[in-house]
Every structure is written in structure tokens, then in C-alpha cells.
């Protein structure tokens, strides 16, 4: 990656000047790398609410305007006009592909979708009811035990193979986690299907009968995957970058990202949001849950609401809500939970607490309803998020390794523990 930071000014602190850089869009940054040396002080920013951890050219979010761009292209245009493979190419290479470039990339991914035959043995170690995210953490980390020819992160060819392998194998592994859960045989990938159609058949086809791809389901899922692909330096992407900064191999880094994404405050929110909607059950019970969400003494939060960056409507939630409507109509499904979700959104967006705190639905609020309509069990929702986010994780990992400013990540702290003291022998305590 070639740095495109432009110095646009400076700020002075205790008489020391620190450069200010401007990017293409968004807030300027103050370069405080020399703060420790010059002022013998650190910044203090738990949760990194005001900290830019890196320069990136992949994704941009404007939280106030509710804007999300992948390599400059608005997310709603990509969701409506592109597909998973083309958007994955865009995130990795920075430009939309030519027809030949897209064909080569699509074929490369297609021909890496199988996993090593011995890989299946890993699954037998899990209980049948293991959460798919537990399986994904273990299985993806184990890939580094199989593909030694693509773990040398300093070899561009190894990095390139690892990028394609990771994107190609995630659907196969996610589908295997699902099949293991439901006690059905694993289904091999098929090279005659699109990325998303292939994933659906690996999840839902059974040897006992022909499987017919539902084009509406495939199109909706492809859109959902695009919406989940990348999102700047969110918790799991930052985890992947931090793991990668130590030189860990790409499979281990993605496994670390999966572990972080699993949390209900992050990618686990789509599963938690649907469970919450099912617990609410009917529109008349919504006020009780709104009250609980506002009660400081109650740990309950409205899952699928709020965001660290979006202080306006998450643009992905808008596309998601529309897709949910389309899928339910097209599949002629009436899901009472969708009515609860829409009413909960309406009430929350009129409530002073949510308005004042700028809490809007995020991508996880509606995604669960669509995934359930497509036939996925609730505990597979975050695994699907991980499948899609693997593109963003591996694109950011690749960018991090090529960043001229990259070094191992190692935050500092402010220490407020016990002052230095001598050990006290047991007989004096
Ligand atoms: C994802 O970072 C990303 O980009 C993530 C993601 C991605 O694509 O990678 O977008 C995916 O993780 C989406 C978010 C999914 N999580 C949820 O839906 C879980 C519910 N949301 C909350 O846990 C919360 O909103 C967070 C974690 C998403 C954001 O938390 P912040 O930015 O740390 O905000 P906060 O917790 O400081 O909340 C600010 C205030 C607090 O009240 P006060 O302490 O100021 O009085 O808003 C309140 C919170 O109590 N609040 C909520 C709330 N979310 C925040 N109150 C009720 N319900 C909620 N959902």
C-alpha cells in the first residue's frame, strides 16, 4: 500500500508540535507517535473511541451521515448491482474487475473450495451440539496445520494463495459446521455453482434427493454477504490486524477474528437480536423491553441497536430491511417476528432515550429474520457473518502487511496498581 497521508497542519501540546494529516474523507488525524518520547506521556483512549489505529484505503464510514463506502463505492449500489465475488475482488484489489479479471478471480476461488480430506477428522472431536462459532474458531485455526505452503507472510505468492484459500474455504467449513450440528453428511462443493449458490447447496442438500437452488434465496444471501464484508477497524478486524502484526500466519489471524466476532456486542448480535425478538414475541410486549433497555440497573440492551460509529441509521440496516421484506414476500412467508421488529424499531426511534443517545438499528437487527426465512438455524447466523467478513479481514490483513508504517501493535497503559514494595515472607503476614 502506498501511503496517501497529506499533512494539512499541526497542533501544539506543551510547546511541542504534532503533525495533522488529512485523508480522502472523514476526520483529520493528529500524529502522536512521538508523544511518548517528546512529552513522556501517553494518550488515554479505552475502546479506541478517538484513535485511528492505521491508514486504510479499503472502507470508509461516515457515522453521522450513515454512509458506508467500499473502495469509494456506496454499499447500497454494490448490494443492488454487484455480487459477492465481484465485491470481494474490489475489496482486495481496490478497483472493479475487468471481465477477464473477474473470471480469473472467480475460477481461482472456485478451485480452492475443497478442504483436505483429513480435515473432516477435526469435527469428530466436537460434541454434536457444539456452537458453529466454536467449530469455526477451531477449524479455521487448524488450516495452518494443512497449508504450510501459504503461511510465509513475507512471500507475496504465499500471501496471495492464502487470501484465495481463506475466501474459498470459509463457506465449506461453515457448511460443514452446520451439517455436523444437524447430523447430516458433509456435502462437497460444486464448481458449476456461484459462490453463494454453492454455499446453500453445501448447507441444505442431502444425498437422498436432488437439491434445487432457490434463486431468490441465493440472491438475498449474496446481498447479505456483501453488506457484511468489511467495516473499517471494527473489533474483529482490529483483532486480525493485531494478530497479523506479530507475523502470525493468515489462518491463525482469521481464527482470532472469528473469536472476537462471536461476542454479542459485535457479530454475535444477529443471533442475540433474533432471540430477543422471539422472546418479546408479540407487539404488546415491546414497551416492557424498551423500559428494560433504558434501565441503567438492567444489563438488558436492545440487541441490533446502537453502534460505536453510526449515530444515524446504519445504511446496511436499510438494505437489510428491504431485503427481508423481499424475501418474505417472494417466499410467501409471514413471519410475525418481522412485524415485532418493525414495531420495535418504530417505537424505539420515537423514544427520547434512543433519540438522545442516537441509537438506531444496525445491520444485526434485521439480518436474523432474513437468515431464518432462508432456513438457517439461529446459531449459524454469526458463522455467516464470519464467512462474509473473512473478505474484509483478509483484505485488511493484506493491506496491513504492505503498509510502510506497519509494526507490531503494542498499546501502552496507565498503571494505577500498588506502588513498588518488597516481598513479605509467610511468617510475617
Ligand atoms: C456490529 O464496529 C463495527 O463496525 C461493528 C459492526 C461491523 O460491521 O463490524 O458494525 C457489527 O458489531 C454491530 C453492533 C452489534 N451489537 C449490538 O447490536 C449489541 C447492542 N449494541 C450495544 O451493545 C452498543 O450499542 C454497541 C456495543 C454496539 C456500541 O457500544 P458503544 O459505542 O460502546 O456505546 P456505549 O455502550 O457507550 O453506549 C452509549 C450509550 C450508553 O448509555 P450511557 O452509558 O451513555 O447512559 O447508549 C446506551 C448505553 O447504555 N446503549 C444502549 C444500546 N446501545 C448503547 N442502550 C440500550 N440498548 C442498546 N442497544
XYZ file of C-alpha atoms in Angstrom, residues 119 123 126 130-143 166 169-178 199 251-252 254-259 261-262 379-390 393:
52
model
C -9.760 -32.025 7.716
C -15.105 -32.284 13.510
C -16.580 -31.688 18.812
C -21.098 -27.518 19.585
C -21.870 -23.915 18.606
C -20.849 -23.387 14.948
C -18.638 -20.467 16.005
C -16.702 -22.762 18.362
C -16.212 -25.151 15.454
C -15.203 -22.318 13.088
C -12.626 -20.958 15.565
C -11.023 -24.384 15.896
C -11.304 -25.494 12.297
C -10.014 -22.272 10.704
C -7.080 -22.141 13.108
C -6.312 -25.728 12.140
C -5.975 -24.757 8.450
C -9.328 -18.376 3.011
C -12.781 -22.459 2.160
C -14.831 -20.475 4.648
C -18.196 -21.471 3.094
C -17.122 -25.115 3.002
C -16.093 -25.038 6.676
C -19.220 -23.116 7.747
C -21.424 -25.591 5.885
C -19.529 -28.496 7.500
C -20.158 -26.943 10.935
C -23.866 -26.788 10.133
C -22.813 -22.464 -0.003
C -5.258 -18.722 9.087
C -4.415 -18.066 12.756
C -8.651 -15.146 10.776
C -9.341 -17.615 13.614
C -8.614 -14.765 16.058
C -11.056 -12.557 14.154
C -13.747 -15.251 14.354
C -13.268 -15.485 18.118
C -16.688 -11.531 16.169
C -18.543 -14.130 18.273
C -26.768 -20.353 15.968
C -25.456 -20.266 12.369
C -26.085 -16.512 11.986
C -22.728 -15.343 13.325
C -20.943 -18.042 11.333
C -22.476 -16.485 8.203
C -21.292 -13.074 9.362
C -17.774 -14.559 9.768
C -17.962 -16.136 6.301
C -18.658 -12.762 4.699
C -16.334 -10.744 6.937
C -13.441 -13.033 6.020
C -10.410 -9.409 7.375
